[in-house]
Amino acid sequence: MSETTTTERKQFLKVAAVGLAGLLAGSAARPAPARAQAEPTPKKHRWGMVIDLQRCVLCRACTISCKQENKTPPGKSYNPVLEEEVGEYPQVRRQWFPRPCMHCANPACLKACPNHAIKKRPDGIVYIDPELCEGAKACIDACPYKVPVFDEGEVYHEGQSAWSEVASPELGLMYKPGDRNWEEKARKCTFCLHKQDENGEYADLPACAKTCMGRAIRFGDLDDPDGELQQLLKTRKWMRLKEEAGTEPNVYYLV
Ligand code: SF4
Ligand code: SF4
Ligand code: SF4
């Protein structure tokens, strides 16, 4: 890793480590990464999403904007828009729903990872530490929503286009696709954690929410009783995916 990249990583991790005391339990066998050295701060938010299925028009701009933002590998998306057929013939219809990571309160992925590479921050964001991930794929098998993707090291048009030269801001690491830092590791939606400022606030919306022209994706603080998300949940009928899995997702769907 270059000196510049290391400095950038340390700066980001200091910013991103909002109240990380105790989160590194289970990874004590390794030297503590820079994020462990940050001063813990009290929990302020519980970030989540409310996705209005009546507003979603299946344009998939959210999927594309996430790929553009995070520079995900070919064929891998953090937020596909999944489709299914519901009802019985002749009364059938198509239903679709954008599927980012649910940033579960009780994440099955975190419990399954044998390398303790998955962390849950006090603000609810669940992320995979690429320095700890050893590619066991246990999170991919354990996640009821099949959210984590496995990075096989493929890049778009290596050496032939600017795409493979542009670094991803994901987790503030600024890894370039061609550097293969994520090769043979699991990756997933981080709620665009890199867009948080030093106070743990979002200076800008996550790419998918920002891009959705129909404003189907609302992002905010689920713990704010007066916030937009709680207002929507109080006034609209909602559901969460696979409640039976017991993962307590922080992504809600308005139906
Ligand atoms: S960008 Fe918005 S409307 Fe388009 S698929 Fe995504 S959530 Fe639906
Ligand atoms: S949706 Fe899956 S990957 Fe995301 S936090 Fe929940 S169990 Fe983990
Ligand atoms: S929050 Fe960011 S990382 Fe997650 S699906 Fe949206 S754009 Fe992708």
CSV table of C-alpha atoms and ligand atoms in Angstrom, one decimal:
chain,number,residue,atom,x,y,z
A,1,MET,CA,0.0,0.0,0.0
A,2,SER,CA,1.4,3.4,-0.9
A,3,GLU,CA,2.2,6.0,1.8
A,4,THR,CA,-0.6,8.3,0.4
A,5,THR,CA,-3.1,5.5,0.5
A,6,THR,CA,-2.2,4.6,4.1
A,7,THR,CA,-2.6,8.2,5.2
A,8,GLU,CA,-5.9,8.5,3.5
A,9,ARG,CA,-7.1,5.2,5.1
A,10,LYS,CA,-6.1,6.4,8.6
A,11,GLN,CA,-7.8,9.7,8.1
A,12,PHE,CA,-11.0,8.1,7.0
A,13,LEU,CA,-11.0,5.5,9.7
A,14,LYS,CA,-10.6,8.1,12.3
A,15,VAL,CA,-13.7,9.9,10.9
A,16,ALA,CA,-15.7,6.7,10.3
A,17,ALA,CA,-15.0,5.1,13.7
A,18,VAL,CA,-18.0,6.7,15.5
A,19,GLY,CA,-18.0,5.0,18.9
A,20,LEU,CA,-16.1,1.9,17.9
A,21,ALA,CA,-15.1,0.9,21.5
A,22,GLY,CA,-15.6,-2.8,21.8
A,23,LEU,CA,-16.4,-3.4,18.2
A,24,LEU,CA,-13.0,-5.0,17.6
A,25,ALA,CA,-13.7,-7.7,20.2
A,26,GLY,CA,-12.9,-11.1,18.5
A,27,SER,CA,-10.1,-9.7,16.4
A,28,ALA,CA,-7.7,-9.3,19.2
A,29,ALA,CA,-5.2,-11.7,17.7
A,30,ARG,CA,-4.4,-9.1,15.0
A,31,PRO,CA,-2.8,-5.7,15.6
A,32,ALA,CA,-5.5,-3.2,16.1
A,33,PRO,CA,-6.2,-1.2,12.9
A,34,ALA,CA,-6.3,2.5,12.9
A,35,ARG,CA,-10.0,2.7,13.6
A,36,ALA,CA,-9.5,1.2,17.1
A,37,GLN,CA,-7.4,4.2,18.1
A,38,ALA,CA,-10.2,6.7,17.5
A,39,GLU,CA,-12.0,8.2,20.5
A,40,PRO,CA,-15.4,6.7,21.0
A,41,THR,CA,-18.4,9.0,20.8
A,42,PRO,CA,-21.9,8.3,21.9
A,43,LYS,CA,-24.4,6.8,19.5
A,44,LYS,CA,-26.3,9.5,17.8
A,45,HIS,CA,-28.2,7.9,14.9
A,46,ARG,CA,-29.6,4.6,13.6
A,47,TRP,CA,-29.2,4.9,9.8
A,48,GLY,CA,-31.8,3.2,7.7
A,49,MET,CA,-33.9,3.3,4.6
A,50,VAL,CA,-37.5,3.4,3.7
A,51,ILE,CA,-38.2,2.4,0.1
A,52,ASP,CA,-41.5,3.2,-1.4
A,53,LEU,CA,-42.5,0.4,-3.7
A,54,GLN,CA,-45.3,2.5,-5.1
A,55,ARG,CA,-42.8,5.1,-6.3
A,56,CYS,CA,-40.3,2.7,-7.8
A,57,VAL,CA,-40.5,2.4,-11.5
A,58,LEU,CA,-37.9,-0.3,-12.1
A,59,CYS,CA,-35.5,2.1,-13.9
A,60,ARG,CA,-32.5,0.7,-12.0
A,61,ALA,CA,-30.8,4.0,-11.8
A,62,CYS,CA,-30.0,3.2,-8.2
A,63,THR,CA,-28.2,0.1,-9.2
A,64,ILE,CA,-26.1,2.0,-11.8
A,65,SER,CA,-25.3,4.9,-9.5
A,66,CYS,CA,-24.1,2.5,-6.7
A,67,LYS,CA,-21.8,0.8,-9.2
A,68,GLN,CA,-20.5,4.1,-10.4
A,69,GLU,CA,-20.0,5.3,-6.8
A,70,ASN,CA,-18.3,2.2,-5.4
A,71,LYS,CA,-16.6,0.9,-8.5
A,72,THR,CA,-18.0,-2.6,-8.0
A,73,PRO,CA,-16.6,-5.4,-10.2
A,74,PRO,CA,-18.2,-6.6,-13.4
A,75,GLY,CA,-21.4,-8.5,-12.8
A,76,LYS,CA,-21.5,-7.6,-9.1
A,77,SER,CA,-24.0,-5.1,-7.6
A,78,TYR,CA,-24.6,-4.0,-4.1
A,79,ASN,CA,-28.2,-3.1,-4.8
A,80,PRO,CA,-29.9,-5.1,-7.6
A,81,VAL,CA,-33.6,-4.4,-8.2
A,82,LEU,CA,-35.1,-7.9,-7.7
A,83,GLU,CA,-38.2,-9.0,-9.5
A,84,GLU,CA,-40.8,-11.7,-8.7
A,85,GLU,CA,-44.2,-12.8,-9.8
A,86,VAL,CA,-46.9,-12.7,-7.1
A,87,GLY,CA,-50.4,-14.0,-7.1
A,88,GLU,CA,-52.0,-17.0,-8.9
A,89,TYR,CA,-52.9,-17.3,-12.6
A,90,PRO,CA,-54.8,-15.5,-14.0
A,91,GLN,CA,-54.4,-12.8,-11.3
A,92,VAL,CA,-50.6,-12.4,-11.3
A,93,ARG,CA,-48.5,-9.3,-11.3
A,94,ARG,CA,-44.8,-8.5,-11.2
A,95,GLN,CA,-43.4,-7.0,-8.1
A,96,TRP,CA,-39.9,-5.6,-7.8
A,97,PHE,CA,-37.9,-4.2,-5.0
A,98,PRO,CA,-34.4,-2.5,-4.8
A,99,ARG,CA,-32.3,-4.6,-2.4
A,100,PRO,CA,-29.4,-2.8,-0.7
A,101,CYS,CA,-27.8,-4.3,2.4
A,102,MET,CA,-30.4,-4.3,5.2
A,103,HIS,CA,-27.8,-3.2,7.8
A,104,CYS,CA,-29.5,-5.6,10.2
A,105,ALA,CA,-29.6,-5.0,13.9
A,106,ASN,CA,-28.9,-8.7,14.3
A,107,PRO,CA,-26.7,-9.4,11.3
A,108,ALA,CA,-26.4,-13.1,10.3
A,109,CYS,CA,-23.3,-12.2,8.3
A,110,LEU,CA,-21.4,-10.9,11.3
A,111,LYS,CA,-22.2,-14.0,13.3
A,112,ALA,CA,-21.1,-16.3,10.5
A,113,CYS,CA,-17.7,-14.8,9.7
A,114,PRO,CA,-14.9,-17.0,11.1
A,115,ASN,CA,-12.4,-14.1,10.8
A,116,HIS,CA,-14.5,-11.5,12.7
A,117,ALA,CA,-14.1,-9.3,9.6
A,118,ILE,CA,-17.7,-7.9,9.8
A,119,LYS,CA,-18.3,-5.0,12.2
A,120,LYS,CA,-21.5,-3.3,13.3
A,121,ARG,CA,-21.1,0.3,14.2
A,122,PRO,CA,-23.1,2.1,16.9
A,123,ASP,CA,-25.0,4.0,14.2
A,124,GLY,CA,-26.2,0.7,12.8
A,125,ILE,CA,-24.0,0.4,9.7
A,126,VAL,CA,-22.6,-3.1,9.1
A,127,TYR,CA,-19.4,-3.3,7.1
A,128,ILE,CA,-16.8,-5.8,6.0
A,129,ASP,CA,-13.2,-4.9,6.9
A,130,PRO,CA,-11.2,-6.0,3.8
A,131,GLU,CA,-8.0,-6.2,5.9
A,132,LEU,CA,-9.6,-8.9,8.0
A,133,CYS,CA,-11.7,-10.7,5.3
A,134,GLU,CA,-10.0,-13.9,4.2
A,135,GLY,CA,-12.6,-14.9,1.6
A,136,ALA,CA,-14.3,-17.6,3.5
A,137,LYS,CA,-17.7,-16.7,1.9
A,138,ALA,CA,-19.5,-17.6,5.1
A,139,CYS,CA,-21.3,-14.2,5.1
A,140,ILE,CA,-22.6,-14.9,1.6
A,141,ASP,CA,-24.1,-18.2,2.7
A,142,ALA,CA,-25.4,-16.8,5.9
A,143,CYS,CA,-27.1,-13.6,4.7
A,144,PRO,CA,-30.8,-14.3,4.2
A,145,TYR,CA,-30.9,-11.6,1.5
A,146,LYS,CA,-27.8,-12.8,-0.4
A,147,VAL,CA,-26.3,-9.3,0.0
A,148,PRO,CA,-22.5,-9.7,0.1
A,149,VAL,CA,-20.7,-10.2,-3.2
A,150,PHE,CA,-17.5,-12.0,-3.8
A,151,ASP,CA,-14.8,-9.9,-5.6
A,152,GLU,CA,-12.9,-12.3,-7.9
A,153,GLY,CA,-10.6,-9.5,-8.9
A,154,GLU,CA,-12.2,-8.8,-12.3
A,155,VAL,CA,-12.1,-5.2,-13.5
A,156,TYR,CA,-13.8,-3.4,-16.4
A,157,HIS,CA,-11.5,-3.0,-19.4
A,158,GLU,CA,-8.2,-3.2,-17.5
A,159,GLY,CA,-5.7,-0.8,-19.0
A,160,GLN,CA,-8.2,0.2,-21.8
A,161,SER,CA,-10.4,2.7,-20.1
A,162,ALA,CA,-10.4,5.3,-17.3
A,163,TRP,CA,-12.8,3.2,-15.3
A,164,SER,CA,-10.0,0.8,-14.1
A,165,GLU,CA,-7.9,3.8,-13.0
A,166,VAL,CA,-10.5,5.5,-10.9
A,167,ALA,CA,-10.3,4.7,-7.2
A,168,SER,CA,-13.3,3.6,-5.2
A,169,PRO,CA,-14.1,5.8,-2.2
A,170,GLU,CA,-15.7,2.8,-0.4
A,171,LEU,CA,-14.8,2.8,3.3
A,172,GLY,CA,-12.4,5.7,2.5
A,173,LEU,CA,-9.8,3.3,1.3
A,174,MET,CA,-9.4,4.7,-2.2
A,175,TYR,CA,-8.5,1.3,-3.7
A,176,LYS,CA,-8.2,1.3,-7.4
A,177,PRO,CA,-9.8,-1.7,-9.2
A,178,GLY,CA,-6.5,-2.7,-10.7
A,179,ASP,CA,-4.8,-2.8,-7.3
A,180,ARG,CA,-6.8,-5.9,-6.4
A,181,ASN,CA,-7.0,-5.1,-2.7
A,182,TRP,CA,-10.5,-6.6,-2.6
A,183,GLU,CA,-9.6,-9.7,-4.7
A,184,GLU,CA,-10.9,-12.9,-3.2
A,185,LYS,CA,-12.8,-11.0,-0.5
A,186,ALA,CA,-16.4,-10.2,0.2
A,187,ARG,CA,-17.8,-6.8,-0.3
A,188,LYS,CA,-21.2,-5.1,0.2
A,189,CYS,CA,-23.3,-2.0,0.5
A,190,THR,CA,-21.9,0.3,3.3
A,191,PHE,CA,-24.8,2.9,3.2
A,192,CYS,CA,-22.1,4.9,1.4
A,193,LEU,CA,-20.3,5.3,4.7
A,194,HIS,CA,-17.6,7.4,3.0
A,195,LYS,CA,-20.1,10.2,2.6
A,196,GLN,CA,-20.3,10.7,6.4
A,197,ASP,CA,-18.5,13.7,7.8
A,198,GLU,CA,-16.3,13.8,10.9
A,199,ASN,CA,-19.4,14.2,13.1
A,200,GLY,CA,-21.0,11.1,11.8
A,201,GLU,CA,-23.5,13.1,9.7
A,202,TYR,CA,-24.2,12.6,6.0
A,203,ALA,CA,-23.0,15.6,4.1
A,204,ASP,CA,-24.6,14.0,1.0
A,205,LEU,CA,-27.1,11.3,0.4
A,206,PRO,CA,-26.0,7.8,-0.4
A,207,ALA,CA,-25.6,7.5,-4.2
A,208,CYS,CA,-28.7,5.3,-4.8
A,209,ALA,CA,-31.0,7.6,-2.8
A,210,LYS,CA,-29.6,10.7,-4.4
A,211,THR,CA,-30.1,9.3,-7.9
A,212,CYS,CA,-33.6,7.9,-7.6
A,213,MET,CA,-35.6,10.5,-9.5
A,214,GLY,CA,-38.9,9.3,-8.1
A,215,ARG,CA,-37.6,9.6,-4.5
A,216,ALA,CA,-38.5,6.0,-3.8
A,217,ILE,CA,-35.5,5.6,-1.6
A,218,ARG,CA,-35.5,7.7,1.6
A,219,PHE,CA,-32.4,7.6,3.7
A,220,GLY,CA,-32.2,8.9,7.3
A,221,ASP,CA,-32.2,8.3,11.0
A,222,LEU,CA,-34.7,5.7,12.1
A,223,ASP,CA,-34.2,6.8,15.7
A,224,ASP,CA,-35.4,10.4,15.0
A,225,PRO,CA,-39.1,10.3,16.0
A,226,ASP,CA,-39.8,13.4,14.0
A,227,GLY,CA,-37.7,12.4,11.1
A,228,GLU,CA,-39.0,11.6,7.6
A,229,LEU,CA,-38.5,7.9,7.9
A,230,GLN,CA,-40.6,7.6,11.1
A,231,GLN,CA,-43.3,9.8,9.6
A,232,LEU,CA,-43.6,7.5,6.6
A,233,LEU,CA,-43.6,4.4,8.8
A,234,LYS,CA,-46.4,5.9,11.0
A,235,THR,CA,-48.6,6.9,8.0
A,236,ARG,CA,-48.0,4.1,5.5
A,237,LYS,CA,-48.3,0.3,5.5
A,238,TRP,CA,-44.8,-1.2,5.5
A,239,MET,CA,-43.0,-4.5,5.5
A,240,ARG,CA,-39.5,-5.8,6.0
A,241,LEU,CA,-38.0,-8.7,4.1
A,242,LYS,CA,-37.7,-12.1,5.7
A,243,GLU,CA,-38.7,-11.1,9.2
A,244,GLU,CA,-38.7,-14.8,10.0
A,245,ALA,CA,-34.9,-14.8,9.8
A,246,GLY,CA,-34.7,-12.7,12.9
A,247,THR,CA,-32.1,-10.3,11.5
A,248,GLU,CA,-34.1,-7.2,12.3
A,249,PRO,CA,-33.4,-5.3,9.0
A,250,ASN,CA,-33.1,-1.5,9.1
A,251,VAL,CA,-34.5,-1.2,5.6
A,252,TYR,CA,-38.3,-0.9,5.3
A,253,TYR,CA,-40.5,-1.2,2.3
A,254,LEU,CA,-43.7,0.9,1.9
A,255,VAL,CA,-46.3,-1.3,0.1
B,1,SF4,S1,-33.8,4.5,-9.0
B,1,SF4,FE1,-35.6,4.6,-7.8
B,1,SF4,S2,-37.3,4.2,-9.2
B,1,SF4,FE2,-35.4,3.5,-10.2
B,1,SF4,S3,-35.3,1.3,-9.7
B,1,SF4,FE3,-34.1,2.4,-8.1
B,1,SF4,S4,-35.6,2.8,-6.4
B,1,SF4,FE4,-36.8,2.3,-8.3
B,2,SF4,S1,-28.5,-7.9,5.0
B,2,SF4,FE1,-27.1,-9.6,5.1
B,2,SF4,S2,-25.1,-8.7,4.7
B,2,SF4,FE2,-26.5,-7.0,5.3
B,2,SF4,S3,-26.3,-6.8,7.6
B,2,SF4,FE3,-28.0,-8.2,7.2
B,2,SF4,S4,-27.2,-10.3,7.2
B,2,SF4,FE4,-25.4,-8.8,7.0
B,3,SF4,S1,-26.3,3.1,0.1
B,3,SF4,FE1,-24.5,3.4,-1.2
B,3,SF4,S2,-23.5,1.3,-1.1
B,3,SF4,FE2,-25.6,1.0,-0.4
B,3,SF4,S3,-26.8,0.5,-2.2
B,3,SF4,FE3,-26.9,2.7,-2.0
B,3,SF4,S4,-25.3,3.5,-3.3
B,3,SF4,FE4,-24.8,1.4,-2.9
